[in-house]
Amino acid sequence: MMTHWFILGNFPILSAAEVLAVLSLSEQTSKWQLETPILKVRENFEAKKIIKQIGGTIKIGQELKSKLTEKQMLETAIAELLEKTGKIHFGLSVYGNIDLNKIKNWAKEIKKEMTAVGRSVRFVFKNESVLSSVTVDKNNLIEKGAEFLIIKNTDNLYSIAKTLTVQPFEELGRRDFGRPGRNSRSGMLPPKLAMMLINLSNMSANKTLLDPFCGSGTIVTEALLMDYKKIIGSDISNQAIIDTHKNIAWLKPNNETKIFVADVNDLTKHIKPASVDTIVTEPYLGQPLRGNEVKQILEKQTDELKKIYLSAFEIFKKILKQNGTIIFIIPRFKFRNEWIKIDCQKEIEKIGFSTESLIKFKNEKYFSLLYWRDNQHLGREIWKFKKN
Ligand SMILES: C[S@@+](CC[C@H](N)C(=O)[O-])C[C@H]1O[C@@H](n2cnc3c(N)ncnc32)[C@H](O)[C@@H]1O
């Protein structure tokens, strides 16, 4: 059985939860090990196919060997490069504390050994301990040589893997910045995050997926690209629905999505009872913030949002099938150094849902995972609920 390494993005636990959901390995803890930012998984699969299905992983590698001395680690890399023909390009990405000079010395050593046997080599180095997926791709490292992923363990032993594939960054960028229907005021999810949310729902593509606050349709379009066949998107705003239609036509025309204007509170007029398998949504997040709001304004906003969400869950209860799932974003707001949170888990459970853990890691169950960038006033908590 091969051990794969998933090099996780900026939100490693969230990204790990996504991978494990896609591979259906969440419960099989003996098959995986998370040492952020790397998730090691003992499972065979087609890495090039999986990387296109997930949003939170930057690279997937194949473990070559583990528990090696420095010398053995270098020998492993050299043996791997000797398999290649023509001029060889290679790079080294080291995870854990490392001095860049050490990386340069390893490269020198590898080059020396390769030249000694008459091979011509080029070392790709960007003054960083880890190469970006763009660098790996643009320098053809996978085809013309290798990018080695190296972990230095605390016992001074090394594990080494070679990169098999990297995230399709150009395609993701095109979907993020190229979509014609845009609304920066109400906010648009990055496609990567939309993919992670859909994957966390753990519903197969033949099930019915609904986004009742679809905005310009990121979740709807990503679900379409992931081959979901029964997709429903709705939003209270006419413009949002126009944008969603534009984005669908741009990405994947001629499909059978059902997209319409509706207040979430009226959804029972449009959707049959107990007919939806999963709801994946980023709901209304309140007025856009400037960051200098007084605390009372933020607290008032959280109270209002809480009411909107709870009334939406009453509707979700009616249209979801039994055991149907919801992936739902609950915002939290930054006030100076504290977070103002919306606490509605207990009320949601009272309506008839149970809170599902997204990942269990180091004996801790994560019932919500935070997606937040340092300079943002708003954080997104990702939650999973199941209808009882
Ligand atoms: C944060 S945006 C969703 C953005 C979306 N995830 C995207 O990537 O484009 C929230 C959306 O909720 C919609 N909305 C607000 N109140 C609503 C309601 N009561 N029923 C349905 N949609 C509502 C807004 O029009 C807005 O498009």
Coordinates of C-alpha atoms and ligand atoms in Angstrom, one line a residue:
M1 CA 0.0 0.0 0.0
M2 CA 1.4 3.4 -1.0
T3 CA 1.7 6.2 1.5
H4 CA 0.6 9.5 0.0
W5 CA 1.4 12.9 1.4
F6 CA -1.1 15.7 1.0
I7 CA 0.6 19.1 1.4
L8 CA -2.3 21.1 2.9
G9 CA -3.1 24.8 2.2
N10 CA -3.5 27.7 4.6
F11 CA -6.2 25.9 6.6
P12 CA -4.6 22.6 7.2
I13 CA -7.2 21.0 9.5
L14 CA -10.0 22.0 7.3
S15 CA -8.1 20.7 4.2
A16 CA -7.4 17.4 6.0
A17 CA -11.0 17.0 6.9
E18 CA -11.9 17.6 3.2
V19 CA -9.4 14.9 2.0
L20 CA -10.6 12.4 4.5
A21 CA -14.2 13.0 3.6
V22 CA -13.4 12.5 -0.1
L23 CA -11.4 9.4 0.5
S24 CA -14.0 8.2 3.0
L25 CA -11.3 7.7 5.6
S26 CA -12.5 10.0 8.4
E27 CA -13.2 7.1 10.8
Q28 CA -10.3 4.9 9.7
T29 CA -7.7 6.6 11.8
S30 CA -5.2 3.9 11.4
K31 CA -4.9 4.8 7.7
W32 CA -3.9 8.5 8.2
Q33 CA -1.7 10.7 10.2
L34 CA -1.8 14.5 10.4
E35 CA 1.4 16.4 11.0
T36 CA 0.4 19.8 9.8
P37 CA 0.8 20.9 7.1
I38 CA 1.1 17.3 5.9
L39 CA -1.5 14.6 5.9
K40 CA -0.1 11.2 5.3
V41 CA -2.6 8.6 4.0
R42 CA -1.9 4.9 3.5
E43 CA -4.2 4.3 0.5
N44 CA -3.9 3.7 -3.2
F45 CA -5.6 6.2 -5.6
E46 CA -5.0 8.2 -8.7
A47 CA -3.4 11.4 -7.3
K48 CA -3.9 13.4 -10.6
K49 CA -7.6 12.7 -10.4
I50 CA -8.0 13.4 -6.7
I51 CA -6.2 16.8 -6.8
K52 CA -8.8 18.1 -9.2
Q53 CA -11.6 17.1 -6.9
I54 CA -10.3 18.8 -3.7
G55 CA -9.9 22.5 -2.9
G56 CA -7.6 22.6 0.1
T57 CA -4.5 20.6 -1.0
I58 CA -1.5 22.2 -2.7
K59 CA 0.4 19.1 -3.7
I60 CA 0.2 15.3 -3.5
G61 CA 3.3 13.3 -3.1
Q62 CA 4.3 9.6 -2.9
E63 CA 6.4 8.6 0.1
L64 CA 9.7 7.1 -1.0
K65 CA 11.2 6.2 2.4
S66 CA 11.0 7.2 6.0
K67 CA 13.2 7.1 9.1
L68 CA 16.4 7.8 7.1
T69 CA 19.7 9.4 8.1
E70 CA 20.7 12.5 6.2
K71 CA 23.0 10.4 4.0
Q72 CA 20.3 7.8 3.2
M73 CA 17.8 10.6 2.4
L74 CA 20.2 12.1 -0.2
E75 CA 20.9 8.6 -1.6
T76 CA 17.2 8.0 -2.0
A77 CA 16.8 11.3 -3.9
I78 CA 19.8 10.5 -6.2
A79 CA 18.5 7.0 -7.0
E80 CA 15.1 8.5 -7.9
L81 CA 16.7 11.1 -10.2
L82 CA 18.9 8.5 -11.9
E83 CA 15.7 6.9 -13.2
K84 CA 15.1 10.0 -15.4
T85 CA 16.5 10.6 -18.9
G86 CA 17.9 13.8 -20.4
K87 CA 18.7 17.0 -18.5
I88 CA 17.3 16.7 -15.0
H89 CA 15.5 19.5 -13.1
F90 CA 15.1 19.0 -9.4
G91 CA 13.9 20.9 -6.3
L92 CA 13.8 20.4 -2.6
S93 CA 10.9 21.4 -0.3
V94 CA 11.7 20.9 3.4
Y95 CA 9.0 21.0 6.1
G96 CA 10.1 21.8 9.6
N97 CA 12.8 24.1 10.8
I98 CA 15.7 24.2 8.3
D99 CA 18.5 26.5 7.4
L100 CA 18.5 27.4 3.7
N101 CA 22.2 26.8 3.5
K102 CA 21.6 23.2 4.5
I103 CA 19.2 22.8 1.5
K104 CA 21.8 24.4 -0.8
N105 CA 24.4 21.9 0.5
W106 CA 22.2 19.0 -0.1
A107 CA 21.6 20.2 -3.6
K108 CA 25.3 20.5 -4.1
E109 CA 25.8 16.9 -2.9
I110 CA 23.1 15.6 -5.2
K111 CA 24.5 17.6 -8.2
K112 CA 28.0 16.3 -7.5
E113 CA 26.9 12.7 -7.5
M114 CA 24.8 13.1 -10.6
T115 CA 27.6 14.8 -12.5
A116 CA 30.1 12.1 -11.5
V117 CA 28.0 9.7 -13.5
G118 CA 27.8 12.0 -16.4
R119 CA 24.3 13.4 -15.8
S120 CA 23.4 17.0 -16.4
V121 CA 21.3 18.6 -13.6
R122 CA 19.7 21.9 -12.7
F123 CA 18.6 22.7 -9.1
V124 CA 15.6 24.9 -8.9
F125 CA 15.8 27.2 -5.8
K126 CA 13.8 30.2 -4.8
N127 CA 15.4 31.2 -1.5
E128 CA 12.6 29.5 0.3
S129 CA 12.5 26.2 2.1
V130 CA 9.3 25.2 0.2
L131 CA 8.7 25.6 -3.5
S132 CA 5.3 26.8 -4.6
S133 CA 3.2 24.7 -6.9
V134 CA 3.7 27.3 -9.6
T135 CA 7.4 26.8 -9.4
V136 CA 7.1 23.1 -9.5
D137 CA 4.8 23.3 -12.6
K138 CA 6.7 26.1 -14.5
N139 CA 10.0 24.3 -14.1
N140 CA 8.6 20.9 -15.2
L141 CA 10.0 19.3 -12.1
I142 CA 7.7 16.4 -12.1
E143 CA 8.3 15.5 -15.8
K144 CA 12.0 16.3 -16.1
G145 CA 13.2 15.2 -12.6
A146 CA 11.6 15.6 -9.3
E147 CA 10.5 17.8 -6.5
F148 CA 11.4 16.1 -3.2
L149 CA 9.3 16.7 -0.2
I150 CA 11.4 16.3 2.9
I151 CA 10.4 16.1 6.6
K152 CA 13.0 16.5 9.3
N153 CA 11.7 14.7 12.4
T154 CA 12.6 15.7 15.9
D155 CA 14.9 12.6 16.2
N156 CA 17.0 14.0 13.3
L157 CA 15.7 11.3 11.0
Y158 CA 14.2 12.2 7.6
S159 CA 11.2 11.1 5.5
I160 CA 11.2 11.8 1.8
A161 CA 8.5 11.8 -0.8
K162 CA 8.3 12.9 -4.4
T163 CA 5.6 15.2 -5.7
L164 CA 3.1 13.4 -8.0
T165 CA 0.9 16.4 -8.9
V166 CA 0.1 20.0 -7.9
Q167 CA -3.1 21.9 -7.5
P168 CA -4.5 23.2 -10.9
F169 CA -3.8 26.8 -9.8
E170 CA -4.3 28.3 -13.3
E171 CA -7.7 26.8 -13.7
L172 CA -8.7 27.7 -10.1
G173 CA -7.5 31.3 -10.7
R174 CA -9.6 31.5 -13.9
R175 CA -12.7 30.4 -12.1
D176 CA -12.1 32.8 -9.2
F177 CA -11.1 36.0 -11.1
G178 CA -12.6 35.3 -14.5
R179 CA -16.2 34.7 -13.7
P180 CA -18.4 37.2 -15.4
G181 CA -21.2 37.5 -12.7
R182 CA -19.6 39.1 -9.7
N183 CA -20.7 40.8 -6.5
S184 CA -17.9 42.0 -4.3
R185 CA -20.3 43.7 -1.9
S186 CA -22.2 40.7 -0.7
G187 CA -19.0 38.6 -1.2
M188 CA -18.1 35.7 -3.3
L189 CA -16.5 32.5 -2.0
P190 CA -13.2 31.4 -3.4
P191 CA -13.9 28.3 -5.6
K192 CA -11.4 26.4 -3.5
L193 CA -13.5 27.0 -0.3
A194 CA -16.7 26.1 -2.2
M195 CA -15.2 22.8 -3.2
M196 CA -14.1 22.1 0.4
L197 CA -17.7 22.8 1.6
I198 CA -19.2 20.5 -0.9
N199 CA -16.8 17.8 -0.2
L200 CA -17.4 18.1 3.6
S201 CA -21.1 17.4 3.0
N202 CA -20.0 13.9 2.0
M203 CA -22.9 13.5 -0.4
S204 CA -22.4 11.6 -3.7
A205 CA -23.0 13.5 -7.0
N206 CA -26.3 11.8 -7.7
K207 CA -27.9 13.5 -4.7
T208 CA -29.8 16.7 -4.6
L209 CA -27.8 19.7 -3.4
L210 CA -29.2 23.1 -2.5
D211 CA -27.6 26.5 -1.9
P212 CA -30.5 28.7 -0.7
F213 CA -28.2 31.8 -0.4
C214 CA -26.4 31.2 -3.7
G215 CA -25.3 34.8 -4.4
S216 CA -23.4 34.7 -7.7
G217 CA -23.4 30.9 -7.5
T218 CA -19.9 29.7 -6.5
I219 CA -21.2 26.6 -4.7
V220 CA -23.7 25.9 -7.5
T221 CA -21.0 26.2 -10.3
E222 CA -18.4 24.2 -8.3
A223 CA -21.0 21.5 -7.7
L224 CA -21.7 21.4 -11.4
L225 CA -18.0 21.0 -12.2
M226 CA -17.9 18.2 -9.6
D227 CA -20.7 16.5 -11.7
Y228 CA -23.6 16.9 -9.3
K229 CA -26.7 16.2 -11.3
K230 CA -29.4 17.7 -9.2
I231 CA -28.5 21.2 -8.1
I232 CA -30.9 23.9 -6.8
G233 CA -29.8 27.4 -6.2
S234 CA -31.9 30.3 -4.9
D235 CA -31.4 33.8 -3.5
I236 CA -33.6 36.7 -2.5
S237 CA -31.8 39.0 -4.9
N238 CA -32.7 39.2 -8.5
Q239 CA -29.3 40.3 -9.5
A240 CA -27.7 37.4 -7.7
I241 CA -29.8 35.0 -9.8
I242 CA -28.8 36.8 -13.0
D243 CA -25.1 36.5 -12.0
T244 CA -25.5 32.8 -11.1
H245 CA -27.1 32.2 -14.6
K246 CA -24.2 34.1 -16.2
N247 CA -21.6 32.1 -14.3
I248 CA -23.2 28.8 -15.1
A249 CA -23.4 29.7 -18.8
W250 CA -19.7 30.6 -18.7
L251 CA -18.5 27.5 -17.0
K252 CA -20.9 24.7 -18.0
P253 CA -23.8 25.5 -20.2
N254 CA -26.6 23.1 -21.1
N255 CA -27.2 21.6 -17.7
E256 CA -30.3 21.1 -15.7
T257 CA -29.8 23.2 -12.6
K258 CA -32.8 24.8 -11.0
I259 CA -32.0 28.4 -10.2
F260 CA -34.6 30.9 -9.0
V261 CA -35.3 34.0 -6.9
A262 CA -36.7 33.2 -3.4
D263 CA -36.5 34.3 0.1
V264 CA -35.2 31.4 2.2
N265 CA -38.3 31.6 4.3
D266 CA -40.5 30.8 1.2
L267 CA -38.6 27.8 0.0
T268 CA -41.4 25.4 0.8
K269 CA -43.4 27.0 -2.0
H270 CA -40.7 25.9 -4.5
I271 CA -39.2 22.7 -3.0
K272 CA -41.1 19.6 -2.0
P273 CA -40.9 18.4 1.6
A274 CA -38.1 16.0 2.4
S275 CA -36.7 16.1 -1.1
V276 CA -33.2 17.6 -0.6
D277 CA -30.2 15.5 0.4
T278 CA -27.7 18.3 1.3
I279 CA -27.7 22.0 1.8
V280 CA -24.3 23.6 1.3
T281 CA -24.4 27.3 1.9
E282 CA -22.7 30.5 2.9
P283 CA -25.7 32.5 4.2
Y284 CA -26.2 36.2 4.4
L285 CA -23.3 37.5 6.6
G286 CA -24.7 40.9 7.5
Q287 CA -23.6 44.4 6.3
P288 CA -20.1 44.6 5.0
L289 CA -17.8 45.8 7.8
R290 CA -15.2 48.6 7.8
G291 CA -13.5 47.3 11.0
N292 CA -14.1 50.4 13.1
E293 CA -17.7 49.5 14.2
V294 CA -18.5 49.9 17.9
K295 CA -19.2 46.7 19.8
Q296 CA -22.9 47.3 20.1
I297 CA -23.3 47.5 16.3
L298 CA -21.6 44.1 15.9
E299 CA -23.7 42.6 18.7
K300 CA -26.9 43.9 17.2
Q301 CA -25.8 42.4 13.9
T302 CA -25.1 39.0 15.4
D303 CA -28.5 39.0 17.1
E304 CA -30.2 39.7 13.7
L305 CA -28.2 37.1 11.9
K306 CA -29.0 34.5 14.6
K307 CA -32.7 35.0 14.0
I308 CA -32.3 34.8 10.2
Y309 CA -30.3 31.5 10.6
L310 CA -32.7 29.9 13.0
S311 CA -35.7 30.7 10.8
A312 CA -33.8 29.3 7.8
F313 CA -33.1 26.0 9.8
E314 CA -36.9 25.7 10.5
I315 CA -37.3 25.7 6.7
F316 CA -34.4 23.4 6.1
K317 CA -36.0 20.9 8.5
K318 CA -39.0 20.7 6.2
I319 CA -37.3 20.3 2.8
L320 CA -34.4 18.1 3.9
K321 CA -34.7 14.3 3.8
Q322 CA -34.1 12.4 7.0
N323 CA -30.3 12.2 7.7
G324 CA -29.8 15.0 5.2
T325 CA -26.8 17.2 5.9
I326 CA -26.1 20.9 6.0
I327 CA -22.8 22.5 5.6
F328 CA -23.3 26.0 6.9
I329 CA -21.1 29.0 7.5
I330 CA -21.6 31.0 10.7
P331 CA -19.7 34.3 10.7
R332 CA -17.9 35.7 13.6
F333 CA -16.7 39.3 13.9
K334 CA -13.5 40.8 15.0
F335 CA -13.7 43.5 17.6
R336 CA -10.2 44.6 18.6
N337 CA -8.6 41.4 19.9
E338 CA -11.8 39.4 20.6
W339 CA -14.3 37.6 18.5
I340 CA -17.9 38.3 18.7
K341 CA -19.6 35.0 17.9
I342 CA -23.1 33.8 17.1
D343 CA -24.0 31.1 19.4
C344 CA -26.8 29.1 17.8
Q345 CA -25.7 25.5 18.0
K346 CA -28.1 24.5 20.8
E347 CA -31.1 26.2 19.2
I348 CA -30.3 24.5 15.9
E349 CA -30.2 21.2 17.7
K350 CA -33.5 21.9 19.3
I351 CA -35.1 22.4 15.8
G352 CA -34.2 18.8 15.1
F353 CA -30.5 18.6 14.0
S354 CA -27.4 17.0 15.4
T355 CA -24.0 18.7 15.1
E356 CA -21.5 16.5 13.3
S357 CA -17.8 16.5 13.9
L358 CA -15.8 17.5 10.8
I359 CA -12.6 15.7 11.9
K360 CA -11.3 13.9 15.0
F361 CA -7.7 14.6 15.5
K362 CA -5.4 14.0 18.5
N363 CA -8.5 12.9 20.4
E364 CA -10.3 16.2 19.8
K365 CA -13.5 16.4 17.8
Y366 CA -13.7 19.5 15.7
F367 CA -17.4 20.6 15.4
S368 CA -16.5 23.8 13.6
L369 CA -13.4 24.9 11.7
L370 CA -12.5 28.5 11.2
Y371 CA -11.6 30.0 7.8
W372 CA -10.1 33.4 8.4
R373 CA -7.4 35.5 6.9
D374 CA -5.4 37.8 9.3
N375 CA -6.6 41.1 8.0
Q376 CA -10.3 40.3 7.7
H377 CA -12.9 41.6 10.2
L378 CA -15.0 38.6 9.6
G379 CA -14.2 34.9 10.2
R380 CA -16.2 32.0 8.7
E381 CA -16.9 29.1 11.0
I382 CA -17.8 26.0 9.0
W383 CA -20.3 23.7 10.6
K384 CA -22.0 20.4 9.7
F385 CA -25.4 19.5 10.9
K386 CA -27.5 16.4 10.2
K387 CA -31.3 16.2 10.3
N388 CA -32.5 13.8 13.0
Ligands
LIG1 C1 -22.6 36.0 1.4 S1 -23.7 36.0 0.1 C2 -23.4 34.5 -0.7 C3 -22.3 34.5 -1.7 C4 -22.1 33.2 -2.4 N1 -21.6 32.2 -1.5 C5 -21.1 33.4 -3.6 O1 -20.1 32.8 -3.5 O2 -21.5 34.2 -4.5 C6 -25.3 35.9 0.8 C7 -26.5 35.9 -0.1 O3 -27.6 35.8 0.7 C8 -28.7 36.5 0.0 N2 -29.8 36.6 1.0 C9 -29.9 37.5 2.0 N3 -31.0 37.3 2.7 C10 -31.7 36.3 2.1 C11 -32.9 35.6 2.3 N4 -33.7 36.0 3.3 N5 -33.2 34.6 1.5 C12 -32.4 34.2 0.5 N6 -31.3 34.8 0.2 C13 -30.9 35.8 1.0 C14 -28.0 37.7 -0.5 O4 -28.8 38.3 -1.5 C15 -26.6 37.2 -0.8 O5 -26.6 37.0 -2.2

